[in-house]
Amino acid sequence: MKYQLEENGIVTLTDHGTDVSKESPLWNEDLRPTTKEEHSWTGYNYASLWIGMCICLPAYSMAAGLISLGMNWWQAVGTIILGNCIVLIPILLNSHAGTKFGIPYPVYARIWFGSKGTHIPSIARAVIGAGWFGINCWFGGASIDTLLMAMTGWGNVPGHLPIAFIAFWALNVWIAYRGPEAIKRMEFWAAPALIVMSLALLVWALTAAGGWGPMLSAPSKFTTTGEFLKIFFPALTGAIAFWSTLALNIPDFCRYAKSQKAQIVGQSVSLPSTMGLFSFIGVAVASATVVVYGEAIWDPAALLAKFSPFAILLGTLGIVLATLTTNVAANIVAPARAIENLAPRKLSFGAGAIITGLFALLMQPWYILENFSNYIFLWLGYYAALLGPIDGIAIADYWLVRKRRLHLVELYKTDGIYSYAGGYNKHAIWSLVAGVVFLFICKWTPGLGIIWDNAWFIGLLISGLLYWALMKEDASLISAEQYDSITLKGGARKGQSFEHIS
């Protein structure tokens, strides 16, 4: 039987494949493979997606955190660019699977963890996504609160900060509830506006300070290479971890790509360049504030509060737009899909978005942002140790174990080849446990801290290589001949419907 059609590197279900899958309890309209018509996202859509996500308050603040730890401006910005170039590699590797087979992240995870085991990596990603969702809502809400106080008597309202936070949180949840296509449209128009606003801020910094300012000429606080490396490696891990979440669930977006070229070019051009440029703008603007106001102001809302009412209004709209474009796309899609995947026949993407928003409140984002040490070393460091091993398993499975051959129909069977034993792939579970446990042992073992400082990369290698070794002879693997027997290449003959192909 021909269950799937491969055309120009994109695999979709035939009518027969859809008919035998759509009654499965693992199937719904959000989790099914995309159709040929739904592969409509261009390179610009992916560039605008990343521009919208990268221009955000946490990215602006990341360079500030690194400078506060002793780096000079080019060390901070260079670390961020390097980290994003590194994380771009797993992003593109996992993007290939999403583009080729049109499946979202929870379904992709069924391949390596099993039809039930998929909840392990999906919920792990969901928890981190909810945490980031709360962080961005807190950033955005606090910024709006600051700007409202500068324009009005908002500061006299009892509980003004919690009110601003909850209102902004509700706006984020409402937009996310509308689904990925609404996110696509928002990113399309928001990206150029955010670029203009960011460059306008940079122009102000240059003109107001009469040059680049003292911070860009300030030397590094490190006197030896050893002192620098002690901060550099955990900082690099933090920079990688910043988008390691998207390295996992990027299939949620790339399942809509028109082609592999569209998603590769769009993402490669936009991610490292936007993160580097926006981080530099953060440093340059803070440097200018030293000249203009006598102190470094890292919070863009606190800076905008010093401007005219009209500039404050525009700045408020910019902060709202920047936070929305990041939060809704990067931090709520994966958790919503993971929650939906728990009961595909009962839960929708919208319900998942609401549950994610509520869980984000329970994670107390205000504590994570209490100081930069919590942000860079605690939050980013700990989840890098979890996501690195999962990334390693995903990449090893698709590229090394299965060699890019999947059976789409089997992904929606409760007793198919991707169900393994009782719905769980023990090889994936043991590989994940081995990678995470090893990293935490190194964290608490004197002399091995350097391994923890590079947790994401080391965990990826350990779990990925172990998984590859364990899965080489697994019964779920499909040979090239078996793949050809279920896949129609190039499309049906004119006038022939898919349900008649066998």
Coordinates of C-alpha atoms in Angstrom, one line a residue:
M1 CA 0.0 0.0 0.0
K2 CA 1.1 3.5 -0.7
Y3 CA 0.4 5.4 2.4
Q4 CA 2.4 8.5 1.7
L5 CA 3.5 10.7 -1.2
E6 CA 7.0 12.3 -1.5
E7 CA 7.2 15.2 -4.0
N8 CA 10.1 17.7 -4.1
G9 CA 11.4 16.5 -0.7
I10 CA 8.0 16.9 1.0
V11 CA 6.1 13.9 2.3
T12 CA 2.3 14.0 2.7
L13 CA -0.3 11.4 3.4
T14 CA -2.2 9.9 0.5
D15 CA -6.0 9.7 0.8
H16 CA -5.6 6.1 1.8
G17 CA -3.0 7.0 4.5
T18 CA -5.4 9.6 5.9
D19 CA -8.4 7.2 5.9
V20 CA -6.5 4.6 8.0
S21 CA -5.1 7.2 10.4
K22 CA -7.8 9.7 11.1
E23 CA -9.9 7.5 13.5
S24 CA -6.9 6.9 15.7
P25 CA -7.0 8.3 19.3
L26 CA -3.6 9.8 18.5
W27 CA -4.9 11.9 15.6
N28 CA -6.6 15.3 15.5
E29 CA -6.6 18.3 13.2
D30 CA -3.6 20.0 14.9
L31 CA -1.4 16.9 15.3
R32 CA -2.0 15.3 11.8
P33 CA 0.7 15.7 9.1
T34 CA 0.3 18.9 7.0
T35 CA -1.1 18.7 3.5
K36 CA 0.6 19.9 0.4
E37 CA -1.4 23.1 0.4
E38 CA -0.4 23.9 4.0
H39 CA 3.3 23.9 3.0
S40 CA 3.1 27.6 2.3
W41 CA 5.7 29.4 4.5
T42 CA 8.4 31.1 2.6
G43 CA 11.9 32.1 3.6
Y44 CA 10.6 35.5 4.6
N45 CA 8.1 33.9 6.9
Y46 CA 10.9 32.2 8.8
A47 CA 13.1 35.3 8.8
S48 CA 10.3 37.4 10.2
L49 CA 9.5 34.6 12.7
W50 CA 13.1 34.8 14.1
I51 CA 13.4 38.5 13.9
G52 CA 10.1 38.8 15.9
M53 CA 11.3 36.3 18.4
C54 CA 14.9 37.6 18.8
I55 CA 13.9 41.3 19.3
C56 CA 12.7 40.8 22.9
L57 CA 13.5 42.1 26.4
P58 CA 15.3 39.0 27.6
A59 CA 17.6 39.1 24.6
Y60 CA 18.2 42.8 25.2
S61 CA 19.0 42.0 28.9
M62 CA 21.3 39.0 28.1
A63 CA 24.2 41.2 27.0
A64 CA 23.7 43.4 30.1
G65 CA 24.0 40.3 32.3
L66 CA 27.3 39.3 30.6
I67 CA 28.7 42.8 31.1
S68 CA 27.7 42.8 34.7
L69 CA 29.7 39.5 35.1
G70 CA 32.8 41.3 33.8
M71 CA 32.9 41.0 30.0
N72 CA 33.4 44.0 27.7
W73 CA 31.0 44.8 25.0
W74 CA 32.6 42.7 22.2
Q75 CA 33.1 39.7 24.4
A76 CA 29.5 39.8 25.4
V77 CA 28.1 40.3 21.9
G78 CA 30.6 37.8 20.5
T79 CA 29.6 35.1 23.0
I80 CA 25.9 35.6 22.1
I81 CA 26.6 35.4 18.4
L82 CA 28.7 32.3 18.8
G83 CA 26.1 30.6 21.0
N84 CA 23.4 31.3 18.4
C85 CA 25.6 30.0 15.5
I86 CA 26.0 26.8 17.5
V87 CA 22.4 26.3 18.4
L88 CA 21.4 27.0 14.7
I89 CA 22.9 23.6 13.8
P90 CA 20.4 21.5 15.8
I91 CA 17.6 23.9 14.8
L92 CA 18.3 23.2 11.1
L93 CA 18.8 19.4 11.7
N94 CA 15.4 19.1 13.4
S95 CA 13.8 21.5 11.0
H96 CA 14.5 19.1 8.2
A97 CA 12.3 16.4 9.7
G98 CA 9.4 18.9 10.3
T99 CA 9.6 20.2 6.8
K100 CA 9.9 16.8 5.1
F101 CA 7.2 15.0 7.0
G102 CA 4.9 17.9 8.2
I103 CA 4.6 16.7 11.8
P104 CA 4.6 18.8 15.0
Y105 CA 7.0 18.2 17.8
P106 CA 4.9 15.9 20.0
V107 CA 4.4 13.6 17.0
Y108 CA 8.0 13.8 16.1
A109 CA 8.9 12.8 19.6
R110 CA 6.8 9.6 19.2
I111 CA 9.5 8.3 16.9
W112 CA 12.2 8.3 19.5
F113 CA 10.3 7.9 22.8
G114 CA 7.2 6.0 21.7
S115 CA 3.5 6.7 21.5
K116 CA 3.3 7.1 25.2
G117 CA 6.9 8.0 26.0
T118 CA 6.5 11.1 23.8
H119 CA 5.1 12.8 26.8
I120 CA 8.5 12.8 28.5
P121 CA 10.3 15.2 26.1
S122 CA 7.1 17.0 25.2
I123 CA 6.2 17.9 28.8
A124 CA 9.9 18.7 29.5
R125 CA 9.8 21.2 26.7
A126 CA 6.4 22.4 27.8
V127 CA 7.5 23.2 31.4
I128 CA 10.4 25.2 30.1
G129 CA 8.2 27.0 27.5
A130 CA 5.8 27.9 30.3
G131 CA 8.6 29.3 32.3
W132 CA 9.8 31.4 29.4
F133 CA 6.2 32.5 28.8
G134 CA 5.9 33.7 32.4
I135 CA 9.3 35.5 32.2
N136 CA 8.3 37.4 29.0
C137 CA 4.9 38.3 30.5
W138 CA 6.7 39.7 33.6
F139 CA 9.2 41.6 31.5
G140 CA 6.3 43.0 29.3
G141 CA 3.9 43.7 32.2
A142 CA 6.6 45.4 34.3
S143 CA 7.6 47.6 31.3
I144 CA 4.0 48.6 30.6
D145 CA 3.6 49.4 34.3
T146 CA 6.8 51.7 34.2
L147 CA 5.6 53.5 31.1
L148 CA 2.1 54.0 32.3
M149 CA 3.4 55.6 35.5
A150 CA 5.5 57.9 33.4
M151 CA 2.5 59.0 31.3
T152 CA -0.3 59.0 33.9
G153 CA -1.1 58.7 37.6
W154 CA -1.1 54.9 37.2
G155 CA 1.3 54.6 40.1
N156 CA -1.4 55.6 42.5
V157 CA -3.6 52.6 41.6
P158 CA -3.3 49.9 44.3
G159 CA -1.6 46.8 42.9
H160 CA -0.7 48.5 39.6
L161 CA 2.2 46.2 38.8
P162 CA 0.2 42.9 39.3
I163 CA -2.6 44.4 37.3
A164 CA -0.3 45.3 34.4
F165 CA 1.3 41.9 34.5
I166 CA -2.1 40.0 34.5
A167 CA -3.5 42.2 31.7
F168 CA -0.5 41.6 29.5
W169 CA -0.5 37.9 30.4
A170 CA -4.2 37.7 29.3
L171 CA -3.4 39.4 25.9
N172 CA -0.6 36.9 25.2
V173 CA -2.9 33.9 26.0
W174 CA -5.7 35.4 23.8
I175 CA -3.5 35.7 20.8
A176 CA -1.9 32.3 21.3
Y177 CA -5.4 30.8 21.6
R178 CA -6.1 31.8 18.0
G179 CA -3.4 29.4 16.7
P180 CA -0.3 29.2 14.5
E181 CA -1.7 31.0 11.4
A182 CA -2.6 34.0 13.5
I183 CA 1.0 33.9 14.8
K184 CA 2.3 33.8 11.2
R185 CA 0.3 36.9 10.3
M186 CA 1.5 38.8 13.3
E187 CA 5.1 38.0 12.7
F188 CA 4.9 39.0 9.1
W189 CA 3.9 42.6 9.9
A190 CA 5.7 42.9 13.2
A191 CA 9.3 42.0 12.0
P192 CA 9.9 45.2 9.9
A193 CA 8.3 47.4 12.5
L194 CA 10.6 46.0 15.2
I195 CA 13.7 46.4 13.1
V196 CA 12.8 50.1 12.5
M197 CA 12.2 50.7 16.2
S198 CA 15.5 49.0 17.2
L199 CA 17.5 51.0 14.7
A200 CA 15.7 54.2 15.9
L201 CA 16.9 53.4 19.4
L202 CA 20.4 52.9 18.2
V203 CA 20.4 56.3 16.3
W204 CA 19.2 58.0 19.5
A205 CA 22.0 56.5 21.4
L206 CA 24.6 57.7 18.9
T207 CA 23.3 61.2 18.6
A208 CA 22.5 61.7 22.3
A209 CA 25.9 60.5 23.5
G210 CA 27.9 62.1 20.7
G211 CA 29.4 58.8 19.9
W212 CA 29.5 55.2 21.1
G213 CA 29.9 56.2 24.8
P214 CA 32.2 55.0 27.6
M215 CA 30.9 51.5 27.9
L216 CA 32.1 50.5 24.5
S217 CA 35.6 51.6 25.4
A218 CA 35.5 50.0 28.9
P219 CA 38.0 47.1 29.2
S220 CA 37.1 43.6 30.3
K221 CA 37.3 43.1 34.1
F222 CA 39.2 39.8 33.6
T223 CA 43.0 40.0 34.1
T224 CA 43.8 36.4 32.9
T225 CA 42.4 34.0 30.3
G226 CA 41.5 31.6 33.0
E227 CA 39.2 34.2 34.7
F228 CA 37.5 34.9 31.4
L229 CA 36.9 31.2 30.5
K230 CA 35.4 30.6 34.0
I231 CA 32.6 33.0 32.9
F232 CA 32.7 32.4 29.2
F233 CA 31.7 28.7 29.2
P234 CA 28.6 29.0 31.3
A235 CA 27.7 32.2 29.5
L236 CA 28.1 30.4 26.2
T237 CA 25.9 27.5 27.5
G238 CA 23.3 30.2 28.5
A239 CA 23.5 31.8 25.0
I240 CA 22.9 28.3 23.5
A241 CA 20.2 27.4 25.9
F242 CA 18.3 30.6 25.1
W243 CA 17.1 29.1 21.9
S244 CA 17.7 25.4 22.6
T245 CA 14.0 25.1 23.3
L246 CA 13.2 26.0 19.7
A247 CA 15.9 23.5 18.5
L248 CA 13.5 20.8 19.8
N249 CA 10.1 22.0 18.7
I250 CA 11.1 23.9 15.5
P251 CA 9.1 21.2 13.6
D252 CA 6.0 22.9 14.9
F253 CA 6.8 25.8 12.5
C254 CA 8.9 24.1 9.8
R255 CA 6.0 21.6 9.1
Y256 CA 4.5 24.5 7.0
A257 CA 7.7 25.3 4.9
K258 CA 7.4 25.4 1.1
S259 CA 10.8 23.7 0.8
Q260 CA 13.9 22.9 2.7
K261 CA 15.7 25.8 1.1
A262 CA 13.0 28.2 2.4
Q263 CA 13.4 27.3 6.0
I264 CA 17.2 26.9 5.9
V265 CA 17.9 30.3 4.3
G266 CA 15.3 32.1 6.3
Q267 CA 16.5 30.8 9.6
S268 CA 20.2 30.9 8.9
V269 CA 20.2 34.6 7.8
S270 CA 17.9 35.9 10.6
L271 CA 18.8 34.1 13.9
P272 CA 22.5 34.9 14.6
S273 CA 22.4 38.3 12.9
T274 CA 19.3 39.5 14.8
M275 CA 20.5 38.2 18.2
G276 CA 23.9 39.8 17.6
L277 CA 22.5 43.1 16.4
F278 CA 19.9 43.5 19.1
S279 CA 22.3 42.6 21.9
F280 CA 24.7 45.2 20.5
I281 CA 21.9 47.8 20.5
G282 CA 21.3 47.0 24.1
V283 CA 24.9 47.5 25.0
A284 CA 25.2 50.7 22.9
V285 CA 22.1 52.3 24.3
A286 CA 23.1 51.5 27.9
S287 CA 26.5 53.0 27.1
A288 CA 24.8 56.2 25.9
T289 CA 22.7 56.5 29.0
V290 CA 26.0 56.7 31.0
V291 CA 26.8 59.9 29.1
V292 CA 23.3 61.3 29.0
Y293 CA 22.0 60.4 32.5
G294 CA 25.2 59.5 34.5
E295 CA 24.2 55.9 34.9
A296 CA 23.8 52.7 32.8
I297 CA 20.1 52.1 32.2
W298 CA 19.6 48.5 31.0
D299 CA 15.8 48.4 31.3
P300 CA 14.4 49.9 28.0
A301 CA 11.1 50.8 29.8
A302 CA 13.0 52.8 32.5
L303 CA 14.8 54.6 29.7
L304 CA 11.7 55.3 27.6
A305 CA 10.1 56.7 30.7
K306 CA 12.5 59.7 30.5
F307 CA 11.3 60.6 27.0
S308 CA 8.3 62.7 25.8
P309 CA 4.8 61.4 26.2
F310 CA 4.6 60.7 22.5
A311 CA 7.9 58.8 22.5
I312 CA 6.7 56.8 25.5
L313 CA 3.5 55.8 23.7
L314 CA 5.5 54.6 20.7
G315 CA 8.0 52.8 23.0
T316 CA 5.1 51.1 24.8
L317 CA 3.7 49.8 21.6
G318 CA 7.2 48.6 20.6
I319 CA 7.7 46.8 23.8
V320 CA 4.2 45.2 23.6
L321 CA 4.9 44.1 20.0
A322 CA 8.4 42.8 20.8
T323 CA 7.2 40.7 23.7
L324 CA 4.2 39.4 22.0
T325 CA 6.0 38.2 18.9
T326 CA 8.5 36.3 21.0
N327 CA 6.2 35.0 23.7
V328 CA 3.4 33.7 21.6
A329 CA 5.6 32.0 18.9
A330 CA 8.5 30.7 21.0
N331 CA 7.0 29.9 24.3
I332 CA 3.4 28.8 24.0
V333 CA 3.1 26.7 20.8
A334 CA 5.2 23.8 22.2
P335 CA 3.5 23.6 25.6
A336 CA 0.1 23.9 24.0
R337 CA 0.9 21.1 21.6
A338 CA 2.3 19.0 24.4
I339 CA -0.9 19.4 26.5
E340 CA -3.0 18.7 23.4
N341 CA -1.0 15.5 22.8
L342 CA -2.0 14.2 26.2
A343 CA -5.6 13.6 25.0
P344 CA -5.8 14.5 21.2
R345 CA -9.5 13.7 21.0
K346 CA -10.4 15.8 24.0
L347 CA -8.0 18.7 24.1
S348 CA -7.5 21.4 21.5
F349 CA -4.5 23.8 20.8
G350 CA -6.6 26.6 22.4
A351 CA -7.1 24.6 25.6
G352 CA -3.4 23.9 25.7
A353 CA -2.6 27.6 25.4
I354 CA -4.9 28.5 28.3
I355 CA -3.4 25.7 30.5
T356 CA 0.1 26.8 29.6
G357 CA -0.7 30.4 30.6
L358 CA -2.0 29.2 34.0
F359 CA 1.0 27.0 34.7
A360 CA 3.3 29.9 33.8
L361 CA 1.8 31.9 36.7
L362 CA 2.7 29.0 39.1
M363 CA 6.3 29.1 38.1
Q364 CA 6.8 32.6 39.6
P365 CA 8.8 34.3 36.9
W366 CA 9.6 37.2 39.2
Y367 CA 11.9 34.9 41.2
I368 CA 13.9 33.8 38.1
L369 CA 14.4 37.5 37.2
E370 CA 15.3 38.5 40.7
N371 CA 19.0 38.8 39.7
F372 CA 21.2 37.9 36.7
S373 CA 22.7 35.0 38.5
N374 CA 19.3 33.3 38.7
Y375 CA 18.7 34.1 35.0
I376 CA 22.0 32.9 33.5
F377 CA 23.4 30.3 35.9
L378 CA 20.2 28.8 37.4
W379 CA 17.4 29.1 34.8
L380 CA 19.4 28.8 31.6
G381 CA 22.0 26.4 33.0
Y382 CA 19.7 23.9 34.5
Y383 CA 17.4 23.5 31.5
A384 CA 20.4 23.3 29.1
A385 CA 21.3 20.1 31.0
L386 CA 17.9 18.7 30.2
L387 CA 17.4 19.8 26.7
G388 CA 20.9 19.0 25.4
P389 CA 20.4 15.3 25.9
I390 CA 16.9 15.4 24.3
D391 CA 18.3 17.3 21.3
G392 CA 21.0 14.7 20.9
I393 CA 18.5 11.8 20.9
A394 CA 16.3 13.6 18.3
I395 CA 19.2 14.4 15.9
A396 CA 20.7 10.9 16.3
D397 CA 17.4 9.2 15.6
Y398 CA 16.5 11.1 12.5
W399 CA 19.9 11.4 10.8
L400 CA 21.9 8.4 12.1
V401 CA 19.4 5.8 13.1
R402 CA 16.6 6.1 10.6
K403 CA 18.4 8.0 7.9
R404 CA 15.4 10.3 7.3
R405 CA 13.0 7.4 6.6
L406 CA 9.7 7.5 8.5
H407 CA 6.3 5.8 8.2
L408 CA 3.7 8.5 8.8
V409 CA 0.7 6.2 9.4
E410 CA 2.6 4.2 12.1
L411 CA 3.0 7.4 14.1
Y412 CA -0.8 7.4 14.7
K413 CA -1.1 3.8 15.8
T414 CA -1.3 2.9 19.4
D415 CA 0.3 -0.5 18.6
G416 CA 2.5 0.4 15.7
I417 CA 6.3 0.2 15.2
Y418 CA 6.8 3.4 17.1
S419 CA 4.9 2.1 20.2
Y420 CA 7.9 -0.1 21.1
A421 CA 7.1 -2.0 24.4
G422 CA 4.0 -0.6 26.0
G423 CA 4.3 2.7 24.3
Y424 CA 7.8 3.5 25.6
N425 CA 11.2 3.3 23.9
K426 CA 13.5 2.2 26.8
H427 CA 16.6 3.0 24.7
A428 CA 15.6 6.7 24.6
I429 CA 14.7 6.8 28.3
W430 CA 18.0 5.3 29.3
S431 CA 19.9 7.5 27.0
L432 CA 18.2 10.6 28.4
V433 CA 18.8 9.5 32.0
A434 CA 22.4 8.7 31.4
G435 CA 23.1 12.1 29.9
V436 CA 21.3 14.1 32.6
V437 CA 22.7 12.1 35.5
F438 CA 26.3 12.4 34.2
L439 CA 26.0 16.1 33.9
F440 CA 24.6 16.5 37.5
I441 CA 27.4 14.3 38.8
C442 CA 29.9 16.5 37.2
K443 CA 28.2 19.6 38.6
W444 CA 28.8 18.4 42.2
T445 CA 32.2 16.8 41.6
P446 CA 35.2 19.0 42.3
G447 CA 37.3 19.6 39.2
L448 CA 34.6 18.6 36.8
G449 CA 32.7 21.9 36.8
I450 CA 33.9 22.6 33.2
I451 CA 31.6 19.8 32.0
W452 CA 28.6 21.3 33.7
D453 CA 29.5 24.7 32.2
N454 CA 29.2 23.1 28.8
A455 CA 26.1 21.0 29.8
W456 CA 24.1 21.4 26.6
F457 CA 26.8 20.3 24.2
I458 CA 28.2 17.5 26.4
G459 CA 24.7 16.2 27.2
L460 CA 23.8 16.3 23.5
L461 CA 26.9 14.2 22.6
I462 CA 26.5 11.6 25.4
S463 CA 22.8 10.9 25.0
G464 CA 22.9 11.1 21.2
L465 CA 25.9 8.7 20.8
L466 CA 24.5 6.3 23.4
Y467 CA 21.1 6.3 21.7
W468 CA 22.7 5.7 18.3
A469 CA 24.6 2.7 19.6
L470 CA 21.5 1.2 21.3
M471 CA 19.1 1.6 18.3
K472 CA 21.2 0.3 15.5
E473 CA 19.3 -3.0 15.2
D474 CA 15.9 -1.8 16.5
A475 CA 12.8 -3.4 15.0
S476 CA 11.2 0.1 14.3
L477 CA 13.8 0.9 11.6
I478 CA 12.6 1.1 8.0
S479 CA 14.9 0.0 5.2
A480 CA 15.2 1.8 1.9
E481 CA 13.1 -0.9 0.3
Q482 CA 10.4 -0.8 2.9
Y483 CA 10.3 3.0 2.6
D484 CA 9.8 2.7 -1.2
S485 CA 7.1 0.2 -0.8
I486 CA 4.9 2.6 1.3
T487 CA 5.9 5.8 -0.5
L488 CA 4.7 7.1 -3.9
K489 CA 7.4 9.2 -5.5
G490 CA 6.7 12.2 -7.6
G491 CA 2.8 12.2 -7.4
A492 CA 0.0 10.2 -9.0
R493 CA -0.8 10.1 -12.6
K494 CA -3.2 12.7 -13.9
G495 CA -6.8 11.7 -13.1
Q496 CA -5.8 9.1 -10.5
S497 CA -6.9 9.6 -6.9
F498 CA -4.7 8.7 -4.0
E499 CA -7.1 6.2 -2.5
H500 CA -6.7 4.0 -5.6
I501 CA -2.9 3.8 -5.4
S502 CA -1.7 0.6 -3.8

